Coordinates of C-alpha atoms (C1' of nucleotides) in Angstrom, one line a residue:
Chain A
X1 CA 107.2 106.7 92.9
X2 CA 104.1 108.6 93.2
X3 CA 103.1 111.1 90.3
X4 CA 104.1 114.3 92.2
X5 CA 102.1 117.6 91.3
X6 CA 104.2 119.9 89.5
X7 CA 103.9 123.1 92.1
X8 CA 106.1 125.8 90.8
X9 CA 108.3 128.0 92.9
X10 CA 106.4 130.8 91.5
X11 CA 103.0 129.4 92.6
X12 CA 104.5 128.7 96.3
X13 CA 105.6 132.4 96.2
X14 CA 102.0 133.5 95.3
X15 CA 100.3 131.6 98.0
X16 CA 102.5 133.2 100.5
X17 CA 102.2 136.6 99.0
X18 CA 98.4 136.3 99.6
X19 CA 98.8 135.1 103.0
X20 CA 101.0 137.8 103.9
X21 CA 99.5 140.9 102.1
X22 CA 96.2 142.1 103.0
X23 CA 94.7 142.1 99.2
X24 CA 95.5 140.0 96.3
X25 CA 96.0 143.0 94.4
X26 CA 98.8 143.9 96.9
X27 CA 99.9 140.4 96.6
X28 CA 100.3 140.7 92.9
X29 CA 102.0 143.9 93.5
X30 CA 104.5 142.1 95.9
X31 CA 105.4 139.5 93.5
X32 CA 105.6 141.7 90.5
X33 CA 102.8 140.6 88.3
X34 CA 99.5 141.6 87.4
X35 CA 96.3 140.5 89.4
X36 CA 95.3 138.3 86.6
X37 CA 98.6 136.2 86.6
X38 CA 98.0 135.9 90.4
X39 CA 94.8 134.7 89.9
X40 CA 95.2 132.2 87.6
X41 CA 98.2 131.0 88.9
X42 CA 96.7 130.5 92.1
X43 CA 93.7 128.7 90.5
X44 CA 96.2 126.5 88.7
X45 CA 97.9 125.8 92.1
X46 CA 94.7 124.7 93.7
X47 CA 93.5 122.8 90.8
X48 CA 96.8 120.8 91.2
X49 CA 96.8 120.2 94.8
X50 CA 93.1 119.3 94.3
X51 CA 91.8 120.5 97.5
X52 CA 90.0 124.0 98.0
X53 CA 92.2 126.6 99.3
X54 CA 90.2 129.9 99.2
X55 CA 87.2 131.2 100.4
X56 CA 85.1 133.9 99.0
X57 CA 84.1 136.7 101.6
X58 CA 82.4 139.5 100.0
X59 CA 84.5 140.3 97.1
X60 CA 87.7 139.4 99.1
X61 CA 89.0 136.0 99.5
X62 CA 90.4 134.5 102.3
X63 CA 92.7 131.5 103.1
X64 CA 90.7 128.3 103.7
X65 CA 91.9 126.7 106.9
X66 CA 93.2 123.6 104.4
X67 CA 95.6 126.2 102.7
X68 CA 97.7 126.4 106.3
X69 CA 99.3 123.0 105.2
X70 CA 100.1 124.1 101.7
X71 CA 101.4 127.3 103.1
X72 CA 103.6 125.5 105.4
X73 CA 105.0 123.5 102.7
X74 CA 105.4 126.5 100.6
X75 CA 107.2 128.3 103.2
X76 CA 109.8 125.4 103.8
X77 CA 110.4 125.0 100.0
X78 CA 110.9 128.7 99.5
X79 CA 113.1 128.5 102.3
X80 CA 115.1 125.9 100.9
X81 CA 115.4 127.6 97.4
X82 CA 116.4 130.6 98.8
X83 CA 119.3 129.0 100.7
X84 CA 120.3 127.4 97.3
X85 CA 120.2 130.6 95.5
X86 CA 122.4 131.9 98.1
X87 CA 124.9 128.9 97.3
X88 CA 124.8 129.3 93.7
X89 CA 125.5 133.1 93.9
X90 CA 128.6 132.5 96.2
X91 CA 129.7 129.7 93.5
X92 CA 129.6 132.3 90.8
X93 CA 131.3 134.7 92.4
X94 CA 134.0 131.8 93.4
X95 CA 133.4 132.4 97.1
X96 CA 132.4 128.7 97.5
X97 CA 133.3 125.4 96.5
X98 CA 136.8 123.8 95.8
X99 CA 139.6 124.7 93.4
X100 CA 142.2 122.2 93.2
X101 CA 145.2 123.3 90.9
X102 CA 148.6 122.2 90.0
X103 CA 151.8 124.3 89.0
X104 CA 155.2 123.6 88.1
X105 CA 157.6 125.5 90.4
X106 CA 158.5 128.5 88.0
X107 CA 154.9 129.2 87.4
X108 CA 154.0 129.3 91.2
X109 CA 157.0 130.9 92.2
X110 CA 158.0 133.2 89.5
X111 CA 155.3 134.0 87.0
X112 CA 152.1 133.6 89.1
X113 CA 153.0 134.2 92.6
X114 CA 151.1 137.5 92.8
X115 CA 148.2 136.1 90.9
X116 CA 147.8 133.2 93.2
X117 CA 148.3 135.5 96.2
X118 CA 145.5 138.1 95.0
X119 CA 143.1 135.1 94.2
X120 CA 143.4 133.9 97.5
X121 CA 142.6 136.8 99.0
X122 CA 139.8 137.8 96.8
X123 CA 138.1 134.3 97.4
X124 CA 139.1 133.7 101.3
X125 CA 136.3 131.2 101.8
X126 CA 137.2 129.1 98.9
X127 CA 138.6 125.7 99.5
X128 CA 141.8 126.2 97.7
X129 CA 144.5 123.6 96.8
X130 CA 147.5 123.9 95.1
X131 CA 149.9 121.2 94.0
X132 CA 153.5 122.3 92.9
X133 CA 155.6 119.6 91.1
X134 CA 157.0 118.9 87.8
X135 CA 154.8 118.7 84.6
X136 CA 154.5 114.9 84.4
X137 CA 153.0 114.2 87.7
X138 CA 150.6 117.1 87.2
X139 CA 149.4 115.7 84.2
X140 CA 148.7 112.4 85.7
X141 CA 146.7 114.1 88.7
X142 CA 144.7 116.1 86.2
X143 CA 143.9 113.1 84.1
X144 CA 143.1 111.0 87.6
X145 CA 140.7 113.6 88.5
X146 CA 142.7 115.0 91.4
X147 CA 143.3 118.4 89.8
X148 CA 141.0 120.5 87.7
X149 CA 143.8 122.7 86.1
X150 CA 147.2 122.6 85.7
X151 CA 150.1 124.9 84.5
X152 CA 152.9 123.3 83.1
X153 CA 155.6 122.6 80.3
X154 CA 153.9 121.7 76.8
X155 CA 154.0 118.0 76.3
X156 CA 155.5 116.7 73.4
X157 CA 152.5 114.7 72.1
X158 CA 148.6 115.5 72.6
X159 CA 147.2 113.7 75.8
X160 CA 144.1 112.0 75.5
X161 CA 141.1 113.6 77.4
X162 CA 143.1 116.6 77.8
X163 CA 142.8 120.2 76.4
X164 CA 145.7 122.5 76.6
X165 CA 146.1 126.1 75.7
X166 CA 149.5 127.9 75.5
X167 CA 150.1 130.6 78.1
X168 CA 153.7 131.9 77.6
X169 CA 157.1 131.1 76.0
X170 CA 160.2 131.2 78.0
X171 CA 163.8 131.8 76.9
X172 CA 166.3 128.9 77.8
X173 CA 169.8 130.0 78.3
X174 CA 173.1 128.4 78.8
X175 CA 175.0 129.2 82.0
X176 CA 178.7 128.4 82.9
X177 CA 180.5 129.0 86.1
X178 CA 181.8 132.5 86.1
X179 CA 179.7 133.5 82.9
X180 CA 181.6 134.8 79.8
X181 CA 181.7 133.5 76.1
X182 CA 180.9 130.2 75.3
X183 CA 183.6 129.1 72.9
X184 CA 182.9 126.2 70.4
X185 CA 180.0 123.9 71.2
X186 CA 182.4 120.8 71.1
X187 CA 184.1 122.1 74.2
X188 CA 180.9 123.0 76.2
X189 CA 180.2 121.3 79.4
X190 CA 180.1 119.1 81.5
X191 CA 176.6 119.4 82.3
X192 CA 174.4 120.0 85.4
X193 CA 170.9 119.4 84.3
X194 CA 167.1 118.5 85.0
X195 CA 167.0 114.8 85.3
X196 CA 166.0 112.9 82.0
X197 CA 162.4 112.3 83.0
X198 CA 161.8 116.1 82.7
X199 CA 160.4 117.6 79.7
X200 CA 162.7 120.4 79.7
X201 CA 165.5 118.3 79.8
X202 CA 164.6 116.7 76.5
X203 CA 164.3 120.1 75.0
X204 CA 167.7 121.2 76.1
X205 CA 169.5 117.7 75.3
X206 CA 167.7 118.1 71.6
X207 CA 169.0 121.8 71.3
X208 CA 172.4 121.0 72.5
X209 CA 172.9 118.2 70.2
X210 CA 171.5 120.4 67.1
X211 CA 174.3 122.7 68.1
X212 CA 177.2 120.2 68.1
X213 CA 177.6 119.8 71.7
X214 CA 177.8 116.5 73.6
X215 CA 175.5 116.1 76.3
X216 CA 178.0 114.8 79.3
X217 CA 175.9 115.2 82.4
X218 CA 177.6 115.0 85.6
X219 CA 174.8 115.6 88.0
X220 CA 170.8 116.2 87.5
X221 CA 168.3 117.6 89.9
X222 CA 164.8 118.7 89.2
X223 CA 165.1 121.8 91.5
X224 CA 166.7 124.7 89.7
X225 CA 168.1 126.2 92.8
X226 CA 170.4 123.1 93.2
X227 CA 171.4 123.4 89.6
X228 CA 172.3 127.1 90.1
X229 CA 174.2 126.2 93.1
X230 CA 176.2 123.6 91.2
X231 CA 177.2 126.0 88.4
X232 CA 178.4 128.7 91.2
X233 CA 180.5 125.9 92.8
X234 CA 182.0 125.1 89.2
X235 CA 180.9 121.7 89.0
X236 CA 179.6 122.2 85.5
X237 CA 177.4 124.2 82.9
X238 CA 173.7 124.2 82.9
X239 CA 170.4 125.5 80.8
X240 CA 167.8 127.1 82.7
X241 CA 164.9 129.3 81.9
X242 CA 166.3 132.8 82.3
X243 CA 163.9 133.9 84.8
X244 CA 164.9 131.1 87.3
X245 CA 168.6 131.4 86.5
X246 CA 168.8 135.4 87.1
X247 CA 166.4 135.7 90.1
X248 CA 167.3 135.2 93.7
X249 CA 170.3 136.0 95.9
X250 CA 172.7 134.3 93.9
X251 CA 171.9 134.8 90.2
X252 CA 173.7 133.4 87.4
X253 CA 174.9 135.4 84.5
X254 CA 173.8 134.1 80.9
X255 CA 176.3 133.4 78.1
X256 CA 173.8 132.6 75.4
X257 CA 170.3 131.8 74.5
X258 CA 169.9 128.1 73.6
X259 CA 165.9 127.8 73.1
X260 CA 162.6 128.5 74.4
X261 CA 160.0 126.0 75.9
X262 CA 156.1 126.7 76.1
X263 CA 154.2 127.0 79.3
X264 CA 150.6 125.8 78.8
X265 CA 147.6 125.4 81.0
X266 CA 145.5 122.2 80.6
X267 CA 142.2 120.8 81.7
X268 CA 140.2 117.7 81.4
X269 CA 138.3 117.9 77.9
X270 CA 134.7 118.5 78.3
X271 CA 134.7 118.7 82.0
X272 CA 132.7 121.2 83.4
X273 CA 134.7 124.2 84.7
X274 CA 133.6 125.7 87.9
X275 CA 133.4 129.6 88.1
X276 CA 136.1 129.5 90.6
X277 CA 138.4 127.9 88.0
X278 CA 137.4 130.1 85.0
X279 CA 138.0 133.1 87.0
X280 CA 141.6 132.0 88.0
X281 CA 142.2 131.1 84.2
X282 CA 141.3 134.6 83.3
X283 CA 143.9 136.0 86.2
X284 CA 146.5 133.9 84.8
X285 CA 146.0 135.3 81.3
X286 CA 145.7 138.8 82.4
X287 CA 148.8 138.6 84.3
X288 CA 150.6 138.1 81.0
X289 CA 149.4 141.5 79.3
Chain B
X1 CA 113.5 139.0 98.6
X2 CA 115.8 137.5 96.3
X3 CA 114.6 136.8 93.0
X4 CA 114.3 132.8 93.1
X5 CA 115.1 130.3 90.0
X6 CA 112.1 128.5 89.2
X7 CA 113.2 125.0 89.6
X8 CA 110.7 122.7 88.6
X9 CA 109.5 119.7 90.3
X10 CA 110.1 117.7 87.2
X11 CA 113.6 119.0 86.7
X12 CA 114.6 117.9 90.2
X13 CA 112.9 114.6 89.7
X14 CA 115.2 114.4 86.3
X15 CA 118.3 115.1 88.6
X16 CA 117.5 112.4 91.2
X17 CA 116.9 110.0 88.4
X18 CA 120.2 110.5 86.8
X19 CA 121.9 110.4 90.2
X20 CA 120.1 106.9 90.8
X21 CA 120.2 105.4 87.4
X22 CA 123.0 104.0 85.5
X23 CA 122.6 106.0 82.3
X24 CA 120.5 109.0 81.4
X25 CA 118.5 106.7 79.0
X26 CA 117.7 104.6 82.1
X27 CA 116.9 107.8 84.0
X28 CA 114.6 109.0 81.3
X29 CA 112.6 105.7 81.2
X30 CA 112.5 105.9 84.9
X31 CA 110.7 109.4 84.8
X32 CA 108.8 108.5 81.7
X33 CA 109.8 110.8 79.1
X34 CA 112.3 110.7 76.2
X35 CA 115.9 111.0 76.7
X36 CA 115.7 114.3 74.6
X37 CA 113.3 115.8 77.2
X38 CA 115.5 114.7 80.0
X39 CA 118.9 116.1 78.6
X40 CA 117.1 119.4 77.7
X41 CA 115.4 119.8 81.2
X42 CA 118.7 119.0 82.9
X43 CA 120.4 121.8 80.6
X44 CA 117.6 124.1 81.5
X45 CA 118.4 123.1 85.3
X46 CA 121.9 123.9 85.0
X47 CA 121.2 126.8 83.4
X48 CA 118.9 128.1 86.0
X49 CA 121.1 127.4 88.8
X50 CA 124.2 129.2 86.9
X51 CA 126.7 126.5 88.1
X52 CA 128.0 123.6 86.1
X53 CA 126.6 120.2 87.4
X54 CA 127.8 117.7 84.8
X55 CA 130.9 116.3 83.5
X56 CA 131.5 114.5 80.3
X57 CA 133.2 111.1 80.5
X58 CA 133.4 109.5 77.2
X59 CA 130.0 109.5 76.0
X60 CA 128.7 109.3 79.4
X61 CA 127.9 112.1 81.6
X62 CA 128.7 112.1 85.5
X63 CA 127.7 114.3 88.2
X64 CA 130.0 117.3 88.9
X65 CA 130.8 117.5 92.8
X66 CA 128.9 120.7 92.5
X67 CA 125.7 118.8 92.0
X68 CA 125.6 117.1 95.3
X69 CA 124.4 120.4 97.1
X70 CA 121.8 120.8 94.4
X71 CA 120.9 116.9 94.7
X72 CA 120.6 117.4 98.4
X73 CA 118.2 120.2 97.7
X74 CA 116.3 118.1 95.1
X75 CA 115.9 115.4 97.5
X76 CA 114.6 117.5 100.1
X77 CA 111.9 119.3 97.9
X78 CA 110.5 116.0 96.5
X79 CA 110.4 114.4 99.8
X80 CA 108.3 117.7 101.1
X81 CA 106.3 117.5 98.0
X82 CA 105.6 113.8 98.3
X83 CA 104.2 114.1 101.9
X84 CA 101.8 117.1 100.4
X85 CA 100.7 114.7 98.0
X86 CA 99.9 112.4 100.4
X87 CA 98.0 114.9 102.5
X88 CA 96.0 116.1 99.6
X89 CA 95.1 112.4 98.7
X90 CA 93.7 111.7 102.0
X91 CA 92.0 115.3 101.8
X92 CA 90.4 114.3 98.8
X93 CA 89.3 110.9 99.9
X94 CA 87.9 112.6 103.1
X95 CA 90.3 110.8 105.4
X96 CA 91.9 113.9 106.6
X97 CA 90.7 117.4 107.9
X98 CA 88.0 118.7 109.8
X99 CA 84.2 118.4 109.3
X100 CA 82.0 120.5 111.1
X101 CA 78.2 120.0 110.6
X102 CA 74.8 120.9 112.3
X103 CA 71.8 119.2 112.4
X104 CA 68.3 119.5 114.0
X105 CA 67.5 116.5 116.3
X106 CA 65.0 114.8 114.0
X107 CA 67.6 114.8 111.3
X108 CA 70.5 113.5 113.4
X109 CA 68.4 110.9 115.3
X110 CA 65.7 109.7 112.6
X111 CA 66.6 110.5 109.2
X112 CA 70.3 110.7 109.0
X113 CA 71.3 108.3 111.9
X114 CA 72.5 105.8 109.7
X115 CA 74.6 108.1 107.2
X116 CA 76.2 109.7 109.9
X117 CA 77.4 106.2 111.4
X118 CA 78.5 104.9 108.2
X119 CA 80.3 108.1 107.4
X120 CA 82.3 108.1 110.8
X121 CA 83.3 104.5 110.1
X122 CA 84.3 105.1 106.5
X123 CA 86.5 108.1 107.4
X124 CA 87.8 107.2 111.2
X125 CA 90.7 109.7 111.0
X126 CA 88.8 112.6 110.1
X127 CA 88.2 115.0 112.5
X128 CA 84.3 115.3 112.9
X129 CA 82.1 117.5 114.6
X130 CA 78.1 117.3 114.9
X131 CA 76.1 120.1 116.6
X132 CA 72.6 119.1 117.1
X133 CA 70.3 121.8 118.0
X134 CA 67.4 124.0 116.7
X135 CA 67.4 125.5 113.5
X136 CA 68.1 129.0 114.2
X137 CA 71.3 128.5 116.2
X138 CA 72.3 126.3 113.5
X139 CA 72.0 129.1 110.9
X140 CA 73.7 131.3 113.2
X141 CA 76.7 129.2 113.7
X142 CA 77.0 128.6 109.9
X143 CA 77.1 132.0 109.1
X144 CA 79.6 132.8 111.8
X145 CA 81.7 130.2 110.3
X146 CA 81.6 127.7 113.3
X147 CA 79.8 125.3 111.0
X148 CA 80.3 124.3 107.4
X149 CA 77.1 122.5 106.5
X150 CA 73.7 122.5 108.4
X151 CA 70.5 120.3 108.0
X152 CA 67.5 122.5 109.5
X153 CA 64.0 123.7 108.6
X154 CA 63.7 125.6 105.6
X155 CA 63.5 129.4 106.9
X156 CA 60.8 131.9 106.0
X157 CA 63.0 133.9 104.0
X158 CA 66.5 133.9 102.2
X159 CA 69.4 134.5 104.5
X160 CA 72.3 136.4 103.0
X161 CA 75.3 134.8 102.3
X162 CA 73.7 131.4 102.7
X163 CA 72.7 128.8 100.0
X164 CA 70.2 126.3 100.7
X165 CA 69.0 123.1 99.0
X166 CA 65.9 121.3 99.6
X167 CA 66.4 117.7 101.2
X168 CA 62.9 116.3 102.2
X169 CA 59.4 117.2 102.9
X170 CA 58.1 115.9 106.1
X171 CA 54.2 115.4 107.4
X172 CA 53.1 117.2 110.5
X173 CA 50.2 115.5 112.3
X174 CA 48.1 116.4 115.1
X175 CA 48.1 114.3 118.0
X176 CA 45.6 114.0 121.1
X177 CA 45.5 112.3 124.2
X178 CA 44.2 108.6 123.4
X179 CA 44.0 109.3 119.6
X180 CA 41.0 109.1 117.7
X181 CA 38.9 111.4 115.6
X182 CA 39.3 115.3 116.0
X183 CA 36.0 117.1 116.0
X184 CA 35.5 120.6 115.0
X185 CA 38.6 122.9 114.8
X186 CA 36.8 125.2 117.4
X187 CA 37.1 122.4 119.8
X188 CA 40.8 121.5 119.3
X189 CA 43.3 121.9 121.9
X190 CA 44.4 123.2 124.2
X191 CA 48.1 122.7 122.9
X192 CA 51.4 121.6 123.8
X193 CA 53.6 123.0 121.1
X194 CA 57.3 123.8 120.2
X195 CA 58.5 127.2 121.4
X196 CA 57.5 130.6 119.9
X197 CA 60.9 131.1 118.5
X198 CA 60.8 127.8 116.7
X199 CA 60.4 127.9 112.9
X200 CA 58.0 124.9 112.9
X201 CA 55.7 126.6 115.9
X202 CA 55.1 129.3 113.0
X203 CA 54.3 126.7 110.4
X204 CA 51.9 125.1 113.0
X205 CA 50.2 128.0 114.4
X206 CA 49.5 129.1 110.8
X207 CA 48.2 125.9 109.8
X208 CA 46.0 125.6 113.0
X209 CA 44.6 129.2 112.3
X210 CA 43.7 128.6 109.1
X211 CA 42.0 125.3 110.0
X212 CA 39.9 127.8 112.4
X213 CA 41.3 126.5 115.6
X214 CA 42.3 128.6 118.1
X215 CA 46.1 128.4 119.4
X216 CA 45.7 128.0 123.1
X217 CA 49.1 126.9 124.3
X218 CA 49.2 125.7 127.8
X219 CA 52.8 124.2 127.5
X220 CA 55.9 124.3 125.3
X221 CA 59.2 122.5 125.0
X222 CA 61.9 122.3 122.0
X223 CA 62.2 118.5 122.9
X224 CA 59.6 116.3 121.0
X225 CA 59.9 113.8 123.6
X226 CA 58.7 116.3 126.1
X227 CA 55.5 117.3 124.1
X228 CA 54.8 113.5 123.4
X229 CA 54.8 112.7 127.0
X230 CA 52.5 115.6 127.6
X231 CA 50.0 114.4 125.5
X232 CA 50.4 110.8 126.9
X233 CA 49.8 112.6 130.2
X234 CA 46.7 114.3 128.8
X235 CA 47.9 117.9 129.3
X236 CA 47.1 118.5 125.7
X237 CA 47.2 118.0 122.3
X238 CA 50.3 118.7 120.0
X239 CA 51.4 118.7 116.4
X240 CA 54.6 116.7 115.5
X241 CA 56.6 115.4 112.4
X242 CA 55.2 111.8 112.1
X243 CA 58.4 110.3 112.3
X244 CA 59.0 111.8 115.8
X245 CA 55.7 111.4 117.3
X246 CA 55.2 107.5 115.8
X247 CA 58.9 106.4 116.7
X248 CA 60.4 105.6 120.2
X249 CA 58.9 103.6 123.3
X250 CA 55.7 105.3 123.7
X251 CA 54.4 106.3 120.3
X252 CA 51.5 108.4 119.7
X253 CA 48.6 107.6 117.5
X254 CA 48.0 110.2 114.6
X255 CA 44.5 111.7 114.5
X256 CA 45.1 113.8 111.1
X257 CA 47.8 115.6 109.0
X258 CA 47.9 119.2 109.6
X259 CA 50.6 120.2 107.0
X260 CA 54.2 119.7 105.9
X261 CA 57.6 121.4 106.8
X262 CA 60.8 121.2 104.5
X263 CA 64.2 120.2 105.7
X264 CA 67.0 121.7 103.7
X265 CA 70.7 121.5 103.7
X266 CA 72.6 125.0 104.0
X267 CA 76.1 126.1 103.4
X268 CA 77.9 129.4 103.4
X269 CA 77.2 130.9 99.5
X270 CA 80.8 130.6 97.9
X271 CA 82.7 129.0 100.6
X272 CA 85.1 126.3 99.2
X273 CA 83.6 123.0 100.3
X274 CA 86.2 120.3 101.4
X275 CA 86.0 116.9 100.0
X276 CA 84.8 115.6 103.1
X277 CA 81.6 118.2 103.2
X278 CA 80.9 117.0 99.5
X279 CA 81.2 113.5 100.5
X280 CA 78.7 113.8 103.4
X281 CA 76.3 115.8 101.1
X282 CA 76.2 113.3 98.7
X283 CA 75.5 110.5 101.3
X284 CA 72.8 112.7 102.7
X285 CA 70.9 112.9 99.5
X286 CA 71.5 109.0 98.7
X287 CA 69.8 108.2 101.8
X288 CA 66.4 109.5 100.7
X289 CA 66.4 107.4 97.3
Chain C
dC1 C1' 69.1 154.9 95.4
dA2 C1' 72.1 155.6 91.8
dT3 C1' 77.0 156.1 90.9
dA4 C1' 81.7 155.3 91.5
dA5 C1' 85.4 152.8 93.2
dT6 C1' 87.3 148.2 94.5
dA7 C1' 88.4 143.5 94.5
dG8 C1' 88.9 139.9 91.9
dT9 C1' 87.9 136.8 87.5
dT10 C1' 87.6 136.0 82.8
dT11 C1' 88.6 136.1 77.9
dA12 C1' 91.6 136.6 74.1
dG13 C1' 96.0 136.7 72.6
dT14 C1' 101.2 136.7 73.0
dT15 C1' 105.4 134.7 74.9
dT16 C1' 107.9 131.4 77.1
dT17 C1' 108.5 126.4 78.5
dT18 C1' 108.4 121.9 77.8
dC19 C1' 107.6 118.0 75.2
dT20 C1' 108.1 114.7 71.2
dT21 C1' 110.1 113.0 66.8
dA22 C1' 113.7 112.8 63.9
dA23 C1' 118.3 113.7 62.3
dC24 C1' 122.8 114.0 64.3
dA25 C1' 127.4 113.4 66.5
dA26 C1' 130.6 111.0 69.5
dT27 C1' 132.4 107.2 71.7
dA28 C1' 132.6 101.9 72.6
dA29 C1' 132.1 97.4 70.9
dA30 C1' 132.4 93.6 67.1
Chain D
dT1 C1' 136.0 99.4 59.5
dT2 C1' 131.2 98.5 60.7
dT3 C1' 127.7 98.7 64.3
dA4 C1' 125.7 99.6 68.5
dT5 C1' 125.1 102.8 72.2
dT6 C1' 124.9 107.2 74.4
dG7 C1' 123.5 111.5 74.5
dT8 C1' 122.6 116.2 71.8
dT9 C1' 120.3 119.4 68.6
dA10 C1' 116.7 121.0 65.4
dA11 C1' 112.1 121.5 64.3
dG12 C1' 107.7 121.9 65.4
dA13 C1' 103.4 121.0 68.4
dA14 C1' 101.2 121.1 72.7
dA15 C1' 101.2 123.2 77.0
dA16 C1' 101.7 126.8 80.5
dA17 C1' 102.0 131.5 81.9
dC18 C1' 101.9 136.0 81.3
dT19 C1' 99.7 141.1 79.9
dA20 C1' 95.8 143.8 78.6
dA21 C1' 91.4 144.8 78.6
dA22 C1' 86.5 143.6 79.2
dC23 C1' 83.7 142.1 82.8
dT24 C1' 81.0 140.7 87.4
dA25 C1' 80.3 141.3 92.0
dT26 C1' 80.5 143.8 96.3
dT27 C1' 81.2 148.1 98.9
dA28 C1' 81.2 152.8 99.5
dT29 C1' 79.5 157.5 98.4
dG30 C1' 76.9 161.5 97.4

DNA sequence: CATAATAGTTTAGTTTTTCTTAACAATAAA
DNA sequence: TTTATTGTTAAGAAAAACTAAACTATTATG
């Protein structure tokens, strides 16, 4: 490619200013520099273009006909740059661009419902995507680049290329049909729990075993509402985050705390975060105060 | 107006290079700088735009989706600048633009005929204007900005705002019907000369008076061909530049040298001279060697 | 006409930007 | 593990861009 002259945005602005203002002094005022800077800048512009641009008429300077072409160029470049500046402003205000986030149900429905709603209201022209699903698919989508930020259960081990940050700790309680005291762990159950693939299921199984309960599972579902319903129907006992179990139209009554699980936010390590993502992340953390 | 980010042509070239080349090292090769310069330049670009542009994937860096918009901008600006560079190249080679020159007849027809022809051949796409007329109107057109360069008779006094440079000195000779020796000055004439308004006429009148001849003018014309014809018809004597009098189909025979006049080139003082003008001026001078 | 005012330039010196070289960190390959 | 590759950071040199102030040339004014 040709070796292009490095005409700076500044120099082009100078040119437009002298074309629009009456005197170079006015022009230098208009662009906010000293007359000296303007004079030197335009001399440099003329040198770089390599074509005479200005005539001297008395002590005034006038645009040479040659300058018309360059002036036209300047206006085009400035216009493009101005559009770009507007775009980057909107990007910085998270009013433009795409935000693709993932959340597990409890985060989207219970903890951050309000944050999500407010965020969408505050940034109506932002291209917004929310995927609600269990932690594992979320992590995979994050790794695959389909999502930029997820809120999920803390994974058992570190995942390569993924950066996590703790968000909150939830209490998991035991719920039995009708509520009331539990009795000895050996007599607990049977259980209605999250599926085996679930991270929370692993936490629950481990905790139950540690307490001395067998983990006799008669039904499973990834949906907490389904588990609740089964407890209400007397099919079995369950373990759920308190927030989920005790909310909604037919809440369960907790019998005892079994343990905790941690919610985290995760993003690809070293991935550049758009302002929109940063903004949402801040809102998530703020919600917890 | 908004305060625009000063994105340099160089930085935009860097961005295009990393978009087109496989690695940043290749890109830095392509634009002819060290990897360090490329890295720092792009970091500065990112900082000025204020929006993340690059992701890190392993040890490679990839364009962030955000960068697409900026890339598009870069390509447009580079394309515009490239067009401009081509234009300025053509301007410098005097293959573009407008050249408006004036010449007195003897310059256009006798002295610089070949120069003008060659110049037009060498610069076919140049917008070329030649005005042939007596010196005075040429000077006025130069002052008024309708011409950029003129070749004319040296004016008696300096003209404000006009810069002159001597070109050549012509011999003016006396021509009488039939030729032959002149006899005593008191018996010279009657005369057929340029009009009184003419600069050359003033030179001739003064020289004749100094020799002791009366200046009895029976006919005048600004056209040397007309004066020649009148001498040939025996209407009177004349004084002409040798070149004009002795060229053409019906040349006159010189009787004696009367004096000289100077041809000059003139241009507006301090006016920026286009490359085309400079180029023609050089050709004019070269012709005289 | 001399004097003052105005328009723009030049000079000198400072700050900012951009570049290079060299050392460095991180990842991928052997 | 060692080695090569890819890109970044640090330090310093070079270039560019700016300001203040002195300067030149032109125009206006008493």
